[in-house]
mmCIF file of C-alpha atoms in Angstrom:
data_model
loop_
_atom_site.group_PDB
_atom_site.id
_atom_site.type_symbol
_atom_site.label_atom_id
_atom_site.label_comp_id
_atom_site.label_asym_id
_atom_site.label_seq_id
_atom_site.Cartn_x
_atom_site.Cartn_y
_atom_site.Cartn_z
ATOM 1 C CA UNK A 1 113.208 44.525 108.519
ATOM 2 C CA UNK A 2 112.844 47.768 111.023
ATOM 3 C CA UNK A 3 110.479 50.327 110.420
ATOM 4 C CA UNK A 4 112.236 53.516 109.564
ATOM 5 C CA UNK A 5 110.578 56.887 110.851
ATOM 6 C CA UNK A 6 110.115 59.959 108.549
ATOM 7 C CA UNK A 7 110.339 63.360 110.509
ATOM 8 C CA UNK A 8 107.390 65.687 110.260
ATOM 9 C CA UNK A 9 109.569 68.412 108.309
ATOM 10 C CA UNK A 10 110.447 65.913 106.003
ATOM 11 C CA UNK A 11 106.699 64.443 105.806
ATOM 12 C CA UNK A 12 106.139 68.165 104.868
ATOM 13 C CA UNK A 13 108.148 68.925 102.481
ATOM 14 C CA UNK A 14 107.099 65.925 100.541
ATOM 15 C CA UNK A 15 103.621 66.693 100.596
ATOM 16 C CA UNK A 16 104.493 70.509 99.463
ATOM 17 C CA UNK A 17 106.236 69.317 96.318
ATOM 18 C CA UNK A 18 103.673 66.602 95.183
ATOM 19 C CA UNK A 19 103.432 67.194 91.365
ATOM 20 C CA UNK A 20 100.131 65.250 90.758
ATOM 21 C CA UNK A 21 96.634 64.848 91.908
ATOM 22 C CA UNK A 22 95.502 63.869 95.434
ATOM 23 C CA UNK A 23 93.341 61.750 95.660
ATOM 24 C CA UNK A 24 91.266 62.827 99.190
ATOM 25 C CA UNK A 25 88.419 59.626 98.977
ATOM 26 C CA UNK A 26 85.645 61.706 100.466
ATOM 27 C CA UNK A 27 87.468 63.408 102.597
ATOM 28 C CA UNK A 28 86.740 66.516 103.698
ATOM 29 C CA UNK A 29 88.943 69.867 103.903
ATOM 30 C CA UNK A 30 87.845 71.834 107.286
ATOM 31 C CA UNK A 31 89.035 75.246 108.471
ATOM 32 C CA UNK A 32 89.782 76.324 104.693
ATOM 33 C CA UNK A 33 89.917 80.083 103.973
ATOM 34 C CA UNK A 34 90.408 81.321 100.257
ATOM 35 C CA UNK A 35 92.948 84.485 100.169
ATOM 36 C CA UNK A 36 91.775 87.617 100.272
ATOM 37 C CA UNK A 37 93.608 90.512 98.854
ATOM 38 C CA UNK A 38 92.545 94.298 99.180
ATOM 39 C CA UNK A 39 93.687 96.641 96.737
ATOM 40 C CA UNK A 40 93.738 100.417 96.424
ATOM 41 C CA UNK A 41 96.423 100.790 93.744
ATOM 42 C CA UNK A 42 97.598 98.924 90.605
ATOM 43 C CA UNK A 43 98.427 95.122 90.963
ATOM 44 C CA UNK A 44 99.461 92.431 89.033
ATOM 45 C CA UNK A 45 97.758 88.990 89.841
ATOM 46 C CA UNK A 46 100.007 86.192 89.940
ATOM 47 C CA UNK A 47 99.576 82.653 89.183
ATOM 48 C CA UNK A 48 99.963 82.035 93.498
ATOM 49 C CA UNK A 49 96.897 84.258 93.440
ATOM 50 C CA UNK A 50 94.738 81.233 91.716
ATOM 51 C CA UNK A 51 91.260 81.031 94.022
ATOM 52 C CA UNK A 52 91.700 84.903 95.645
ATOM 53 C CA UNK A 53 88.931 87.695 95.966
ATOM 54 C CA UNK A 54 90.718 90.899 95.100
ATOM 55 C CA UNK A 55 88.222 93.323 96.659
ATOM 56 C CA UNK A 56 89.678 96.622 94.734
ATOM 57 C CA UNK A 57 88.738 100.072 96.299
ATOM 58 C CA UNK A 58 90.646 102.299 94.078
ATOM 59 C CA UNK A 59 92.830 105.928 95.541
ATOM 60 C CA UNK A 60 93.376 106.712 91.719
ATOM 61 C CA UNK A 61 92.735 104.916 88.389
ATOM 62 C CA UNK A 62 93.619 101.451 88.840
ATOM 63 C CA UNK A 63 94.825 98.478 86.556
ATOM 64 C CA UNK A 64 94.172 94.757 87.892
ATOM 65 C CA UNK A 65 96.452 93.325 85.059
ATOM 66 C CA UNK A 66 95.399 89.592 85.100
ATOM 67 C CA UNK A 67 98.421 86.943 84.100
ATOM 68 C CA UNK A 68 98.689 85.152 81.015
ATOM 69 C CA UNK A 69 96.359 82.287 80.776
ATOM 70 C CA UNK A 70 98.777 79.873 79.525
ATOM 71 C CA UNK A 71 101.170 80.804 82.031
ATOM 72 C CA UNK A 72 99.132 80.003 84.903
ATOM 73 C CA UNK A 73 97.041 76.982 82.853
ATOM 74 C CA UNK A 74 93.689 75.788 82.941
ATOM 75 C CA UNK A 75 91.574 75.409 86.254
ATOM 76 C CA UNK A 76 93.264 78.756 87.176
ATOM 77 C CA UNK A 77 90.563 80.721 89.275
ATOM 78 C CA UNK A 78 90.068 84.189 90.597
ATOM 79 C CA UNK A 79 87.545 87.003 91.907
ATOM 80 C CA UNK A 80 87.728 90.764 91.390
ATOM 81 C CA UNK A 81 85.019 92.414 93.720
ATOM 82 C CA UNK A 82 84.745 96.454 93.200
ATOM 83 C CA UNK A 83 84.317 98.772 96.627
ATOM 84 C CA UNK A 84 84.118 101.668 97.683
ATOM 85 C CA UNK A 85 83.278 102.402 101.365
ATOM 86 C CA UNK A 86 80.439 104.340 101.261
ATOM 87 C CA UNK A 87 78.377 101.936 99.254
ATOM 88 C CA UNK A 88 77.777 103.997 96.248
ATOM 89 C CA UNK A 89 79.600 104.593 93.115
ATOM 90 C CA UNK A 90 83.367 104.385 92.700
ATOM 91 C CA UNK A 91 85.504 107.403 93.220
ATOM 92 C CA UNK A 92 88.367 106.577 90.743
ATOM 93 C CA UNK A 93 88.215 103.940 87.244
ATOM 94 C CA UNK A 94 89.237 100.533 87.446
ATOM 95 C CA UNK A 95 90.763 98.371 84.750
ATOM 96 C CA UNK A 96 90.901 94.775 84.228
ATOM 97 C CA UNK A 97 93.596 93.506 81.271
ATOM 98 C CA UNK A 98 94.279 90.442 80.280
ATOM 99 C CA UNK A 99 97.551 89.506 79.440
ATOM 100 C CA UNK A 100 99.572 91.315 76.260
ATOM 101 C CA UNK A 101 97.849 89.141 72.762
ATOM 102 C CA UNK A 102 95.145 88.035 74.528
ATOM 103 C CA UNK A 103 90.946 88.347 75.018
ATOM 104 C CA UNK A 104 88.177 87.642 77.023
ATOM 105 C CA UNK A 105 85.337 85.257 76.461
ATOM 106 C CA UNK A 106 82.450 85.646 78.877
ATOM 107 C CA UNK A 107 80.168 88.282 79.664
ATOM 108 C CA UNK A 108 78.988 90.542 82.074
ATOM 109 C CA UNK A 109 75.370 90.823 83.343
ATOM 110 C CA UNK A 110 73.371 94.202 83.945
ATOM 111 C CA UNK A 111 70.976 93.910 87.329
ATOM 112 C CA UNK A 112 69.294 97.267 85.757
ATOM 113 C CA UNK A 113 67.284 95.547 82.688
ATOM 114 C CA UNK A 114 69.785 96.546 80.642
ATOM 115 C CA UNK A 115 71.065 93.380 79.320
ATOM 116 C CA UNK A 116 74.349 92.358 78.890
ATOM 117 C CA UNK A 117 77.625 92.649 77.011
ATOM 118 C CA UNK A 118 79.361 89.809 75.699
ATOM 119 C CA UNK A 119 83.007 89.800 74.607
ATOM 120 C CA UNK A 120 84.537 89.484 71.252
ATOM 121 C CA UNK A 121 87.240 87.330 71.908
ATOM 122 C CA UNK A 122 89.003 89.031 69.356
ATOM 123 C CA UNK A 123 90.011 92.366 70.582
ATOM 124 C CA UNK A 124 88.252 93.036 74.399
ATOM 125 C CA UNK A 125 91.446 93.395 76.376
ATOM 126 C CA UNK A 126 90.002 94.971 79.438
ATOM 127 C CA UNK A 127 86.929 95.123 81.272
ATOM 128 C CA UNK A 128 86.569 99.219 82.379
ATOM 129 C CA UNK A 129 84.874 100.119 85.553
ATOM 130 C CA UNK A 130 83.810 103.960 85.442
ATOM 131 C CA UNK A 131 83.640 106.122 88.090
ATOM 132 C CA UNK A 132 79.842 105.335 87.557
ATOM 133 C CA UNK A 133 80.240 101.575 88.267
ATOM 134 C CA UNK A 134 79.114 100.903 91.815
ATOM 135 C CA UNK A 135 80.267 98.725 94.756
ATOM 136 C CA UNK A 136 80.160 95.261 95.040
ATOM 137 C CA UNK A 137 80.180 95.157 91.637
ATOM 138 C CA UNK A 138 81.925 91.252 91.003
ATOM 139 C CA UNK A 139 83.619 89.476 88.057
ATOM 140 C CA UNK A 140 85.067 85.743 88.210
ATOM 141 C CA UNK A 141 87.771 84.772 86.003
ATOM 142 C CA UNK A 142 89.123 81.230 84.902
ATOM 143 C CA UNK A 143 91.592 80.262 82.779
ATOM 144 C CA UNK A 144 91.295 77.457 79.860
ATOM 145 C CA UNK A 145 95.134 77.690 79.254
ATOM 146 C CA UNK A 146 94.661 79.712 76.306
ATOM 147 C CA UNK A 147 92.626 83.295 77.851
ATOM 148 C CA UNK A 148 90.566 84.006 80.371
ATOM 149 C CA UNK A 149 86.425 83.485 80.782
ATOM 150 C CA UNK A 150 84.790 86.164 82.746
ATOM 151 C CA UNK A 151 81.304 86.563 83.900
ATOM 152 C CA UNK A 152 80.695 89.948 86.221
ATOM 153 C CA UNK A 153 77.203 90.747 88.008
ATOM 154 C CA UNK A 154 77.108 94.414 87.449
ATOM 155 C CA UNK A 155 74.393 97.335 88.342
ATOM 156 C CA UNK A 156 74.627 98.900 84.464
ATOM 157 C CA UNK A 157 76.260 97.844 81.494
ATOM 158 C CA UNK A 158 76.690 100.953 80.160
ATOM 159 C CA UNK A 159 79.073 102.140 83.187
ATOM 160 C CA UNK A 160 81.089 98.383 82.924
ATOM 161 C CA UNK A 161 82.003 97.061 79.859
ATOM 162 C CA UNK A 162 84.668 94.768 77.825
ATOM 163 C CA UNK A 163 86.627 97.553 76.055
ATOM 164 C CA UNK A 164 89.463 97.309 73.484
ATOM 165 C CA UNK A 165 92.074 99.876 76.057
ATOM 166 C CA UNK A 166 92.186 100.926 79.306
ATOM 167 C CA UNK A 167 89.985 103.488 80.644
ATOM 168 C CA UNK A 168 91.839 106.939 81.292
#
């Protein structure tokens, strides 16, 4: 029996559609960067978007419309940061939905003494950002298939918030 050699575009394209877990045995990943978007308008997050910092510094009001949770499945992962390039407070409002019939679970954190807000899980849609909010300002999302978690480090909880609609 002869050996039979596998190009290194074929070798690749095997490895891109692998459809189960790999297995690395202590290896270790080097050189990894996650992806890092920059928004200034509204976006929608995609499933491809799983493990990205969206840094958001908004021209207008802005919508980061999450996708659906059981679309993109549990372990799904990603970062909304707030900016603005002075440092201060935003200029414009920024929204965060989830997807149409669903609701957050999680909360957000006040660094002012002011507590925190929880979500409802029954009706907290969005997550509004006034033009009071400030930068650097940070929420992480995952998905459990079903909606997303959030937790977000904020300066006030009275200027970010889990709302039932968008902020106008």
């Amino acid at each position: 029996m002869g050996t039979k050699r596998v190009g290194l575009a074929r070798t690749q394209a095997l490895l891109q559609n692998l459809k189960r877990e790999l297995t690395m045995g202590g290896a270790t990943l080097t050189g990894q960067k996650a992806r890092f978007l920059l928004k200034t308008a509204n976006y929608t997050v995609t499933a491809e978007d799983s493990g990205a910092f969206i840094q958001v510094n908004p021209a207008a009001t802005t919508l980061i419309q999450l996708p659906a949770a059981a679309t993109v499945g549990a372990g799904w992962t990603c970062t909304v940061i707030l900016n603005e390039d002075d440092g201060g407070t935003l200029d414009q409002i920024v929204n965060i939905g989830t997807a149409s019939g669903e609701f957050f679970n999680g909360l957000i954190i006040g660094g002012d003494g002011g507590g925190a807000v929880v979500a409802n899980g029954t009706s907290h849609d969005f997550i509004n950002c006034s033009v009071s909010a400030t930068s650097g300002e940070r929420f992480d999302f995952v998905s459990d298939g079903t909606r997303m978690h959030c937790t977000g480090v904020v300066i006030d909880v009275t200027d970010t918030l889990f709302a039932t609609s968008a902020a106008a």
